[in-house]
Amino acid sequence: MYNNETKTNYPALYTLITVFFFWGFIGASNGVFIPFCKAKFGLDQFQSQLIDFAFYGAYYLGALLLFAFSSFIKKDILNAWGFKQGIINGLLISAVGAAAMIFAVSQGNYYMILGALFIVALGFSLQQTSAQPFAASLGPAHTASNRLNLAGGINSFGTTIGPIVVSIALFGVATGVNIEEFAQKADSLDKMEILYVFVGALFLIAAGLFFFSKKLPAGKLPATFEPAKKALNTLLIITAALIVIFAYIFSRYEDPEFVTRFIENKEKDYLGLGLTISTLLIIVLGLLFANTAARKSPEGWGAMRYPQLVLGMLGIFTYVGVEVTIQSNLGELLGTDAFGNITGSAIAPFISMYWGSMMIGRWAGAITVFNPSNSLRKILLIIVPYIAFGVVLAANAISGQDITPLYAYAGLILIQIGGFFLGQDRPAKTLMIFGILGMISMLIGLATTGTTAIYAFMSGGLFCSIMWPAIFSLGIAGIGKYTSQGSALMVMMILGGGIIPPLQGKISDIIGIHESYFIPVLCFAYLAFYGWKVIRILKEQGIDHEIEVGAGH
């Protein structure tokens, strides 16, 4: 998998990490776009969260299609293309999505916008499945974590500035916009056309850089494809069930009686809630059934015979879900009386700070891979998070935002630093500690209002920051020849970002947006449980669970 040269292929690496920026930039921008679409198109909170459903659901379907097609032809199609070509194909798909977005916003059609976002993210799915192993392959094995952490840092920078840039592009100014009034303007979507012209052009330029770069290797691995027919059939059954349920949920919104009762008159839609919960249960119970069956009779199940992988798939599902749902529902929360009626472009610094919290944690988590002395590591573990915090504040200040309300957030960073010291660079232990801290922060947010609750909910980003690499490394630990297949299954579970936010949105329509934040509490509880459980699973298999934490998603 790794380059035999003694030096890292830096020109290739710098070209590669551009795609990591795109994922973060577009994904984090949804936090600003969701409340705007809700006001623009007269949506309920569940409907507004369909932006996440379309975006993260595309990751799942893209990875599933690759898995299914490879199983059909009995060859790893992505490896046959090479990682380089996989990224190029993904960028071209995303460029088509950008063109579709330009058309969708020109028509002012919400469902067209969802379709365009789906196409953009479908390209991202292919890019992500290719780019992470490609980054690791561009140099010696012992520096692979450095390259992945650099890529993760660039991804986090995109998530930090994305909400600010999109807020300016959408509203025309950084602050002072009433979102309800602005959304009703006939030309309120016009600037999104301009933004996606630039985004689409960047996708094409990046594809051109990859295509014409002579320094970029093809990125093929000497791998043998391992079919897993029973695993594929289970995933297809789960997918079919999800399609049927969501198709019915969406069809209800076309019924005038339903619109009158549940949207205009705000009646409580308990059937819709039950259906949404059922999608979550189908995924959880389906995967647990697969692992139980695979452990009894492994033939045809592939990587799903390993409990650390299947529970890790649920971990990735939960982690991406909680990471996304906290910020996607934050705009609605901030707009309530109890939270200061913060709307429009004024929510951008809070969304930016949330995603910036991810960057703070990832920069801190990257320190160890550079092998500093123990004393220097302790010093850097205190200094680096505050450098990252300064970058977040500077990005918001440059955009004209008032950053004064964010200063006190510095105190919460100390808690995260304490979590790193307690975790001792052990991913399972760190995951357990950060899961518990995430639970506590969400409970504080539920019990309070105003600035205290806002800080508590935003701090979820601090505790999510290192979860992707921790869960990923633990999930594929000790699965041997199934590592490539297991990695694909883990990427598939980015679907959590498309299921959990709409679920919280539906719950908020019934019990209120603030109260709906009990969903992140449950998510962090599972992540803490996985950190505890996986230690015992790996010990039973004689596998070292003290794996080095690598790059973030």
Coordinates of C-alpha atoms in Angstrom, one line a residue:
M1 CA 0.0 0.0 0.0
Y2 CA 2.8 2.4 0.7
N3 CA 5.3 4.1 -1.4
N4 CA 8.8 2.5 -1.4
E5 CA 10.5 5.9 -1.7
T6 CA 12.1 7.4 1.5
K7 CA 10.4 10.7 0.9
T8 CA 6.7 11.6 0.9
N9 CA 5.3 12.7 -2.4
Y10 CA 4.4 16.2 -1.2
P11 CA 3.2 17.6 -4.6
A12 CA 0.8 14.7 -4.9
L13 CA -0.3 15.1 -1.3
Y14 CA -1.0 18.8 -1.6
T15 CA -3.1 18.2 -4.7
L16 CA -5.0 15.4 -2.9
I17 CA -5.9 17.3 0.2
T18 CA -7.9 19.8 -1.8
V19 CA -10.8 17.3 -1.9
F20 CA -10.8 17.1 1.9
F21 CA -11.4 20.8 2.0
F22 CA -14.5 20.5 -0.2
W23 CA -16.1 17.9 2.0
G24 CA -15.8 20.1 5.0
F25 CA -16.8 23.3 3.3
I26 CA -20.0 22.0 1.7
G27 CA -21.1 19.7 4.6
A28 CA -20.7 22.4 7.3
S29 CA -22.4 25.0 5.2
N30 CA -25.7 23.0 5.5
G31 CA -26.1 24.5 9.1
V32 CA -26.6 27.9 7.6
F33 CA -28.6 26.7 4.5
I34 CA -31.1 24.6 6.5
P35 CA -32.8 27.5 8.5
F36 CA -32.9 29.6 5.3
C37 CA -34.6 26.8 3.3
K38 CA -37.1 26.3 6.2
A39 CA -38.1 30.0 6.0
K40 CA -37.9 30.2 2.2
F41 CA -40.1 27.1 1.4
G42 CA -42.3 27.1 4.5
L43 CA -41.0 23.8 5.8
D44 CA -41.4 22.0 9.2
Q45 CA -38.2 21.1 11.0
F46 CA -38.3 17.5 9.7
Q47 CA -38.5 18.7 6.1
S48 CA -35.6 21.1 6.6
Q49 CA -33.4 18.3 7.9
L50 CA -33.9 16.5 4.6
I51 CA -30.9 18.5 3.4
D52 CA -28.8 16.3 5.6
F53 CA -30.8 13.2 4.6
A54 CA -30.0 13.9 0.9
F55 CA -26.4 14.8 1.6
Y56 CA -25.4 12.0 3.9
G57 CA -27.7 9.4 2.4
A58 CA -25.7 9.8 -0.8
Y59 CA -22.6 8.7 1.0
Y60 CA -24.3 5.5 1.9
L61 CA -25.8 4.8 -1.5
G62 CA -22.5 5.6 -3.2
A63 CA -20.5 3.2 -1.1
L64 CA -23.2 0.6 -1.3
L65 CA -23.3 0.8 -5.1
L66 CA -19.5 0.3 -5.2
F67 CA -19.8 -2.7 -2.9
A68 CA -22.7 -4.2 -4.8
F69 CA -21.1 -3.7 -8.3
S70 CA -17.7 -5.1 -7.1
S71 CA -19.5 -8.1 -5.7
F72 CA -21.4 -8.6 -9.0
I73 CA -18.2 -8.5 -11.1
K74 CA -16.2 -10.2 -8.4
K75 CA -13.5 -7.5 -8.5
D76 CA -12.8 -4.4 -6.5
I77 CA -13.9 -1.8 -9.1
L78 CA -12.3 1.1 -7.2
N79 CA -9.0 -0.6 -7.1
A80 CA -9.3 -1.5 -10.8
W81 CA -9.7 2.2 -11.6
G82 CA -7.0 3.2 -9.1
F83 CA -7.6 5.8 -6.4
K84 CA -6.5 8.7 -8.6
Q85 CA -9.2 7.9 -11.2
G86 CA -11.7 7.3 -8.5
I87 CA -11.1 10.8 -7.2
I88 CA -11.3 12.3 -10.7
N89 CA -14.6 10.5 -11.3
G90 CA -15.9 11.7 -8.0
L91 CA -15.0 15.3 -8.7
L92 CA -16.7 15.1 -12.1
I93 CA -19.9 13.8 -10.4
S94 CA -19.8 16.6 -7.9
A95 CA -19.3 19.1 -10.7
V96 CA -22.5 17.7 -12.3
G97 CA -24.2 18.2 -8.9
A98 CA -23.0 21.8 -8.8
A99 CA -24.5 22.4 -12.3
A100 CA -27.8 20.8 -11.0
M101 CA -27.7 23.1 -8.0
I102 CA -27.4 26.2 -10.2
F103 CA -30.5 25.0 -12.1
A104 CA -32.4 24.1 -9.0
V105 CA -31.9 27.4 -7.2
S106 CA -32.8 29.3 -10.5
Q107 CA -36.2 27.3 -10.4
G108 CA -36.6 27.9 -6.6
N109 CA -37.5 24.3 -6.1
Y110 CA -36.6 22.7 -2.8
Y111 CA -36.8 19.1 -4.0
M112 CA -34.5 19.9 -6.9
I113 CA -32.1 21.5 -4.4
L114 CA -32.1 18.2 -2.4
G115 CA -31.5 16.3 -5.6
A116 CA -28.5 18.5 -6.5
L117 CA -27.0 18.1 -3.1
F118 CA -27.4 14.4 -3.4
I119 CA -25.4 14.4 -6.6
V120 CA -22.7 16.6 -5.1
A121 CA -22.4 14.2 -2.1
L122 CA -22.5 11.1 -4.4
G123 CA -19.3 12.4 -5.9
F124 CA -17.9 13.1 -2.4
S125 CA -18.7 9.4 -1.4
L126 CA -16.5 8.2 -4.3
Q127 CA -13.8 10.8 -3.5
Q128 CA -13.7 9.9 0.2
T129 CA -13.6 6.1 -0.4
S130 CA -10.6 6.8 -2.7
A131 CA -8.8 9.7 -0.9
Q132 CA -8.1 8.3 2.6
P133 CA -6.2 5.2 1.5
F134 CA -4.6 7.2 -1.3
A135 CA -3.2 9.8 1.2
A136 CA -1.7 6.9 3.2
S137 CA -0.1 5.5 0.1
L138 CA 1.9 8.6 -0.9
G139 CA 4.9 7.9 1.3
P140 CA 6.5 5.6 3.9
A141 CA 4.3 3.7 6.3
H142 CA 5.7 5.3 9.4
T143 CA 4.6 8.8 8.3
A144 CA 1.1 7.8 7.0
S145 CA -0.6 9.2 10.1
N146 CA 1.1 12.6 9.5
R147 CA -0.4 12.7 6.0
L148 CA -3.8 11.7 7.1
N149 CA -3.8 14.3 9.9
L150 CA -2.8 17.0 7.5
A151 CA -5.7 16.0 5.3
G152 CA -8.0 16.0 8.4
G153 CA -6.8 19.4 9.4
I154 CA -7.6 20.8 6.0
N155 CA -11.0 19.2 6.2
S156 CA -11.6 20.9 9.5
F157 CA -10.5 24.3 8.1
G158 CA -13.2 23.9 5.4
T159 CA -15.8 23.2 8.1
T160 CA -14.7 26.3 10.0
I161 CA -14.9 28.8 7.1
G162 CA -17.7 27.2 5.1
P163 CA -20.6 28.6 7.2
I164 CA -19.1 32.1 7.1
V165 CA -18.6 32.0 3.3
V166 CA -22.0 30.6 2.6
S167 CA -23.7 33.1 5.0
I168 CA -22.0 36.0 3.1
A169 CA -22.8 34.4 -0.3
L170 CA -26.4 33.7 0.6
F171 CA -27.3 36.9 2.6
G172 CA -24.8 39.3 1.0
V173 CA -23.6 40.5 4.4
A174 CA -22.1 38.8 7.4
T175 CA -24.5 40.1 10.0
G176 CA -27.8 41.9 10.6
V177 CA -30.2 39.9 8.4
N178 CA -33.7 38.9 9.4
I179 CA -33.9 35.5 7.9
E180 CA -37.7 35.4 7.6
E181 CA -37.8 38.8 5.7
F182 CA -34.8 37.9 3.5
A183 CA -36.1 34.5 2.5
Q184 CA -39.3 36.0 1.1
K185 CA -37.4 38.1 -1.4
A186 CA -37.8 36.9 -5.0
D187 CA -34.0 37.1 -5.5
S188 CA -33.0 35.5 -2.2
L189 CA -31.5 32.5 -3.9
D190 CA -29.6 34.3 -6.7
K191 CA -26.3 34.5 -4.9
M192 CA -26.3 30.7 -4.4
E193 CA -26.2 30.4 -8.2
I194 CA -23.0 32.5 -8.2
L195 CA -21.5 30.4 -5.3
Y196 CA -22.1 27.1 -7.1
V197 CA -20.7 28.5 -10.3
F198 CA -17.4 28.9 -8.4
V199 CA -17.8 25.6 -6.5
G200 CA -18.4 23.7 -9.8
A201 CA -15.4 25.4 -11.4
L202 CA -13.3 24.4 -8.5
F203 CA -14.4 20.8 -8.8
L204 CA -13.4 20.8 -12.5
I205 CA -10.1 22.5 -11.8
A206 CA -9.3 19.9 -9.1
A207 CA -10.2 17.1 -11.5
G208 CA -7.9 18.7 -14.1
L209 CA -5.1 18.9 -11.6
F210 CA -5.5 15.2 -10.8
F211 CA -5.8 14.2 -14.4
F212 CA -2.8 16.1 -15.8
S213 CA -0.5 15.7 -12.7
K214 CA 2.4 13.4 -13.7
K215 CA 3.5 13.3 -10.0
L216 CA 0.3 11.5 -8.9
P217 CA 0.5 7.7 -9.1
A218 CA -2.5 5.6 -10.1
G219 CA -2.9 4.4 -6.5
K220 CA -3.7 0.7 -7.1
L221 CA -3.2 -1.9 -4.4
P222 CA -2.3 -5.6 -4.8
A223 CA -5.5 -6.8 -3.2
T224 CA -7.7 -9.9 -3.6
F225 CA -11.4 -9.2 -3.6
E226 CA -13.3 -11.1 -0.9
P227 CA -17.0 -11.6 -1.8
A228 CA -19.6 -11.4 1.0
K229 CA -22.9 -12.3 -0.6
K230 CA -24.9 -12.6 2.7
A231 CA -23.6 -9.2 3.9
L232 CA -24.6 -7.6 0.6
N233 CA -28.0 -9.2 0.7
T234 CA -28.6 -7.9 4.2
L235 CA -27.5 -4.4 3.3
L236 CA -29.8 -4.5 0.2
I237 CA -32.8 -5.6 2.4
I238 CA -32.1 -2.8 4.9
T239 CA -31.8 -0.3 2.0
A240 CA -35.1 -1.5 0.4
A241 CA -36.9 -1.1 3.7
L242 CA -35.5 2.4 4.2
I243 CA -36.6 3.4 0.7
V244 CA -40.1 2.1 1.2
I245 CA -40.5 3.9 4.6
F246 CA -39.1 7.2 3.5
A247 CA -41.0 7.1 0.2
Y248 CA -44.2 6.8 2.3
I249 CA -43.1 9.6 4.7
F250 CA -42.4 11.9 1.8
S251 CA -45.7 11.0 0.0
R252 CA -47.6 12.2 3.0
Y253 CA -46.3 15.7 2.5
E254 CA -48.1 15.7 -0.9
D255 CA -51.4 15.2 0.8
P256 CA -53.3 18.6 1.3
E257 CA -55.0 17.2 4.4
F258 CA -51.7 16.3 6.0
V259 CA -50.2 19.7 5.2
T260 CA -53.2 21.4 6.7
R261 CA -53.2 19.3 9.9
F262 CA -49.5 18.8 10.7
I263 CA -47.7 21.8 9.1
E264 CA -50.2 24.7 9.0
N265 CA -52.1 23.8 12.2
K266 CA -49.0 22.2 13.9
E267 CA -50.8 19.0 15.0
K268 CA -48.4 16.4 16.4
D269 CA -47.5 13.8 13.8
Y270 CA -47.0 10.6 15.9
L271 CA -47.2 8.3 12.9
G272 CA -44.4 10.2 11.2
L273 CA -42.3 10.0 14.3
G274 CA -42.9 6.2 14.6
L275 CA -41.9 5.7 10.9
T276 CA -38.8 7.7 11.4
I277 CA -37.8 5.7 14.5
S278 CA -38.4 2.5 12.6
T279 CA -35.7 3.5 10.0
L280 CA -33.2 3.7 12.9
L281 CA -34.3 0.4 14.3
I282 CA -34.0 -1.3 10.9
I283 CA -30.4 -0.3 10.6
V284 CA -29.4 -1.1 14.2
L285 CA -31.3 -4.5 14.4
G286 CA -30.2 -5.4 10.8
L287 CA -26.5 -5.0 11.6
L288 CA -26.7 -6.7 14.9
F289 CA -28.6 -9.6 13.3
A290 CA -25.8 -9.8 10.6
N291 CA -23.1 -10.1 13.2
T292 CA -25.0 -12.7 15.2
A293 CA -25.6 -14.8 12.1
A294 CA -22.0 -14.3 10.9
R295 CA -20.5 -15.5 14.2
K296 CA -22.5 -18.7 14.1
S297 CA -21.7 -19.4 10.4
P298 CA -19.0 -17.0 8.9
E299 CA -19.3 -18.2 5.3
G300 CA -20.6 -15.4 3.0
W301 CA -20.6 -12.7 5.7
G302 CA -17.0 -11.4 5.1
A303 CA -16.0 -8.7 7.6
M304 CA -19.3 -8.8 9.4
R305 CA -18.2 -11.7 11.5
Y306 CA -16.2 -9.4 13.6
P307 CA -18.2 -7.7 16.5
Q308 CA -15.7 -4.8 16.7
L309 CA -16.4 -4.0 13.1
V310 CA -20.3 -4.2 13.3
L311 CA -20.4 -2.2 16.6
G312 CA -17.9 0.2 15.0
M313 CA -20.2 0.6 12.0
L314 CA -22.9 1.6 14.4
G315 CA -20.3 3.8 16.1
I316 CA -19.6 5.7 12.8
F317 CA -23.3 5.9 12.2
T318 CA -23.9 7.4 15.6
Y319 CA -20.9 9.6 15.5
V320 CA -21.7 11.2 12.1
G321 CA -25.3 11.5 13.2
V322 CA -24.6 13.3 16.4
E323 CA -21.9 15.5 14.8
V324 CA -24.4 16.6 12.2
T325 CA -27.6 16.8 14.2
I326 CA -26.2 19.1 16.9
Q327 CA -25.3 21.8 14.3
S328 CA -28.1 21.2 11.8
N329 CA -30.8 21.8 14.5
L330 CA -28.7 24.6 16.1
G331 CA -30.1 27.3 13.8
E332 CA -33.7 26.5 14.8
L333 CA -32.7 26.5 18.5
L334 CA -30.9 29.8 18.3
G335 CA -34.0 31.4 16.8
T336 CA -36.1 30.7 19.8
D337 CA -36.9 33.3 22.5
A338 CA -35.0 31.4 25.2
F339 CA -31.8 31.5 23.1
G340 CA -31.9 35.1 22.1
N341 CA -33.8 35.1 18.7
I342 CA -30.5 34.7 16.8
T343 CA -31.3 34.3 13.1
G344 CA -30.0 34.7 9.6
S345 CA -26.3 35.4 9.1
A346 CA -25.9 36.0 12.9
I347 CA -26.0 32.2 13.4
A348 CA -22.9 31.8 11.2
P349 CA -20.3 32.4 14.0
F350 CA -22.0 29.8 16.2
I351 CA -22.0 27.2 13.4
S352 CA -18.4 28.1 12.6
M353 CA -17.4 27.8 16.3
Y354 CA -19.0 24.4 16.4
W355 CA -17.1 23.1 13.4
G356 CA -14.1 25.0 14.6
S357 CA -14.3 22.9 17.8
M358 CA -13.7 19.9 15.6
M359 CA -10.5 21.5 14.2
I360 CA -9.3 22.4 17.7
G361 CA -9.6 18.7 18.8
R362 CA -8.1 17.3 15.6
W363 CA -5.1 19.6 15.8
A364 CA -4.5 18.5 19.4
G365 CA -5.0 14.9 18.4
A366 CA -2.4 15.2 15.7
I367 CA 0.5 16.2 18.1
T368 CA 1.6 12.6 18.9
V369 CA 2.2 11.6 15.3
F370 CA 5.2 13.9 15.2
N371 CA 6.8 12.0 18.0
P372 CA 7.6 15.0 20.4
S373 CA 9.2 14.3 23.7
N374 CA 6.8 13.6 26.6
S375 CA 7.4 17.0 28.1
L376 CA 7.1 18.9 24.8
R377 CA 3.9 16.9 24.0
K378 CA 2.3 18.1 27.2
I379 CA 3.1 21.7 26.4
L380 CA 1.8 21.4 22.9
L381 CA -1.3 19.7 24.1
I382 CA -2.1 23.0 25.9
I383 CA -0.9 25.5 23.3
V384 CA -2.1 23.9 20.0
P385 CA -5.8 23.9 20.9
Y386 CA -5.7 27.6 21.7
I387 CA -3.8 28.3 18.4
A388 CA -6.6 26.6 16.6
F389 CA -9.2 28.6 18.7
G390 CA -7.4 31.8 17.6
V391 CA -7.8 30.7 13.9
V392 CA -11.5 30.2 14.4
L393 CA -11.9 33.6 16.0
A394 CA -9.8 35.3 13.3
A395 CA -11.9 33.8 10.5
N396 CA -15.0 35.1 12.1
A397 CA -13.5 38.5 12.9
I398 CA -12.3 39.0 9.3
S399 CA -15.8 38.3 8.1
G400 CA -17.1 41.2 10.3
Q401 CA -18.7 39.0 13.0
D402 CA -18.8 40.1 16.6
I403 CA -16.6 37.5 18.3
T404 CA -17.0 38.8 21.8
P405 CA -19.6 36.2 22.8
L406 CA -17.1 33.4 21.8
Y407 CA -14.3 34.5 24.2
A408 CA -15.6 32.6 27.2
Y409 CA -15.5 29.4 25.1
A410 CA -11.8 29.2 25.9
G411 CA -12.8 27.7 29.3
L412 CA -14.4 24.7 27.6
I413 CA -11.3 24.0 25.7
L414 CA -9.5 23.3 29.0
I415 CA -12.0 20.5 29.6
Q416 CA -11.2 18.9 26.3
I417 CA -7.4 19.2 27.0
G418 CA -8.1 17.4 30.3
G419 CA -9.8 14.7 28.3
F420 CA -6.8 14.2 26.1
F421 CA -4.5 13.9 29.2
L422 CA -6.9 11.3 30.7
G423 CA -7.1 9.4 27.4
Q424 CA -3.3 8.9 27.3
D425 CA -3.4 8.5 23.4
R426 CA -5.4 5.3 23.7
P427 CA -8.3 5.5 21.2
A428 CA -10.7 3.3 23.2
K429 CA -10.2 5.1 26.4
T430 CA -10.2 8.5 24.8
L431 CA -13.5 7.6 23.0
M432 CA -15.1 6.5 26.2
I433 CA -14.0 9.7 28.0
F434 CA -15.1 12.0 25.2
G435 CA -18.4 10.1 24.9
I436 CA -19.0 10.8 28.6
L437 CA -18.0 14.4 28.3
G438 CA -20.3 14.8 25.3
M439 CA -23.2 13.3 27.4
I440 CA -22.5 15.7 30.2
S441 CA -22.4 18.8 27.9
M442 CA -25.7 17.8 26.2
L443 CA -27.4 17.3 29.6
I444 CA -26.2 20.8 30.7
G445 CA -27.5 22.2 27.5
L446 CA -30.9 20.6 28.1
A447 CA -31.1 21.8 31.7
T448 CA -30.2 25.5 30.9
T449 CA -30.9 28.2 28.3
G450 CA -29.2 31.1 26.8
T451 CA -25.4 31.4 26.6
T452 CA -24.7 28.5 28.9
A453 CA -26.8 26.1 26.9
I454 CA -25.3 27.4 23.6
Y455 CA -21.8 26.8 24.8
A456 CA -22.8 23.4 26.1
F457 CA -24.2 22.3 22.7
M458 CA -21.4 23.9 20.7
S459 CA -18.9 22.0 22.9
G460 CA -20.2 18.8 21.4
G461 CA -17.8 19.6 18.5
L462 CA -14.9 19.4 20.9
F463 CA -15.9 15.9 22.0
C464 CA -16.7 14.6 18.6
S465 CA -13.4 15.8 17.2
I466 CA -11.3 12.6 17.6
M467 CA -14.1 10.1 17.3
W468 CA -13.8 9.2 13.6
P469 CA -10.2 8.0 13.7
A470 CA -10.7 6.3 17.1
I471 CA -13.8 4.4 16.0
F472 CA -12.4 3.6 12.5
S473 CA -9.1 2.2 13.8
L474 CA -10.8 0.2 16.5
G475 CA -13.4 -1.2 14.1
I476 CA -11.0 -2.6 11.6
A477 CA -8.4 -3.8 14.2
G478 CA -7.6 -7.4 13.7
I479 CA -9.8 -8.2 10.8
G480 CA -6.9 -9.1 8.5
K481 CA -7.7 -9.7 4.8
Y482 CA -11.1 -8.1 5.3
T483 CA -9.6 -4.7 6.2
S484 CA -10.5 -3.1 2.8
Q485 CA -14.0 -4.5 2.9
G486 CA -14.5 -3.4 6.5
S487 CA -13.3 0.1 5.6
A488 CA -15.9 0.3 2.9
L489 CA -18.6 -0.8 5.3
M490 CA -17.5 1.8 7.8
V491 CA -17.6 4.6 5.2
M492 CA -21.1 3.4 4.3
M493 CA -22.3 4.3 7.8
I494 CA -21.9 8.0 7.2
L495 CA -25.6 7.4 6.6
G496 CA -26.1 8.3 10.2
G497 CA -25.8 12.0 9.2
G498 CA -28.9 11.4 7.0
I499 CA -31.0 9.5 9.6
I500 CA -30.4 11.0 13.0
P501 CA -30.9 14.8 12.1
P502 CA -34.4 14.2 10.5
L503 CA -35.3 12.0 13.5
Q504 CA -34.4 14.9 15.9
G505 CA -36.3 17.2 13.5
K506 CA -39.4 15.1 13.7
I507 CA -39.1 14.9 17.5
S508 CA -38.7 18.7 17.8
D509 CA -41.9 19.2 15.8
I510 CA -43.7 17.3 18.6
I511 CA -41.9 18.2 21.8
G512 CA -39.9 21.3 20.9
I513 CA -36.5 22.0 19.5
H514 CA -34.7 22.5 22.9
E515 CA -36.1 19.3 24.4
S516 CA -35.2 17.3 21.2
Y517 CA -31.6 17.6 22.2
F518 CA -31.9 14.5 24.3
I519 CA -31.1 12.6 21.0
P520 CA -27.4 13.7 21.2
V521 CA -27.3 12.5 24.8
L522 CA -28.3 9.0 23.7
C523 CA -25.7 9.1 20.8
F524 CA -22.8 10.1 23.1
A525 CA -23.9 7.3 25.5
Y526 CA -23.6 4.7 22.8
L527 CA -20.2 6.1 21.8
A528 CA -18.9 5.9 25.4
F529 CA -20.3 2.3 25.5
Y530 CA -18.4 1.3 22.3
G531 CA -15.2 2.7 23.8
W532 CA -15.7 0.5 26.8
K533 CA -17.0 -2.6 25.0
V534 CA -14.4 -2.7 22.2
I535 CA -11.5 -3.0 24.8
R536 CA -13.0 -6.3 26.0
I537 CA -13.8 -7.6 22.5
L538 CA -10.2 -7.0 21.3
K539 CA -8.7 -8.5 24.5
E540 CA -10.8 -11.6 23.9
Q541 CA -9.3 -11.9 20.4
G542 CA -5.8 -11.2 21.6
I543 CA -5.6 -7.9 19.8
D544 CA -3.8 -4.7 21.0
H545 CA -6.5 -2.0 21.4
E546 CA -3.9 0.7 22.1
I547 CA -3.9 1.8 18.4
E548 CA -2.6 5.2 17.5
V549 CA -5.3 7.7 16.8
G550 CA -5.1 9.0 13.2
A551 CA -6.9 11.6 11.1
G552 CA -10.4 12.8 11.5
H553 CA -13.3 12.6 9.0

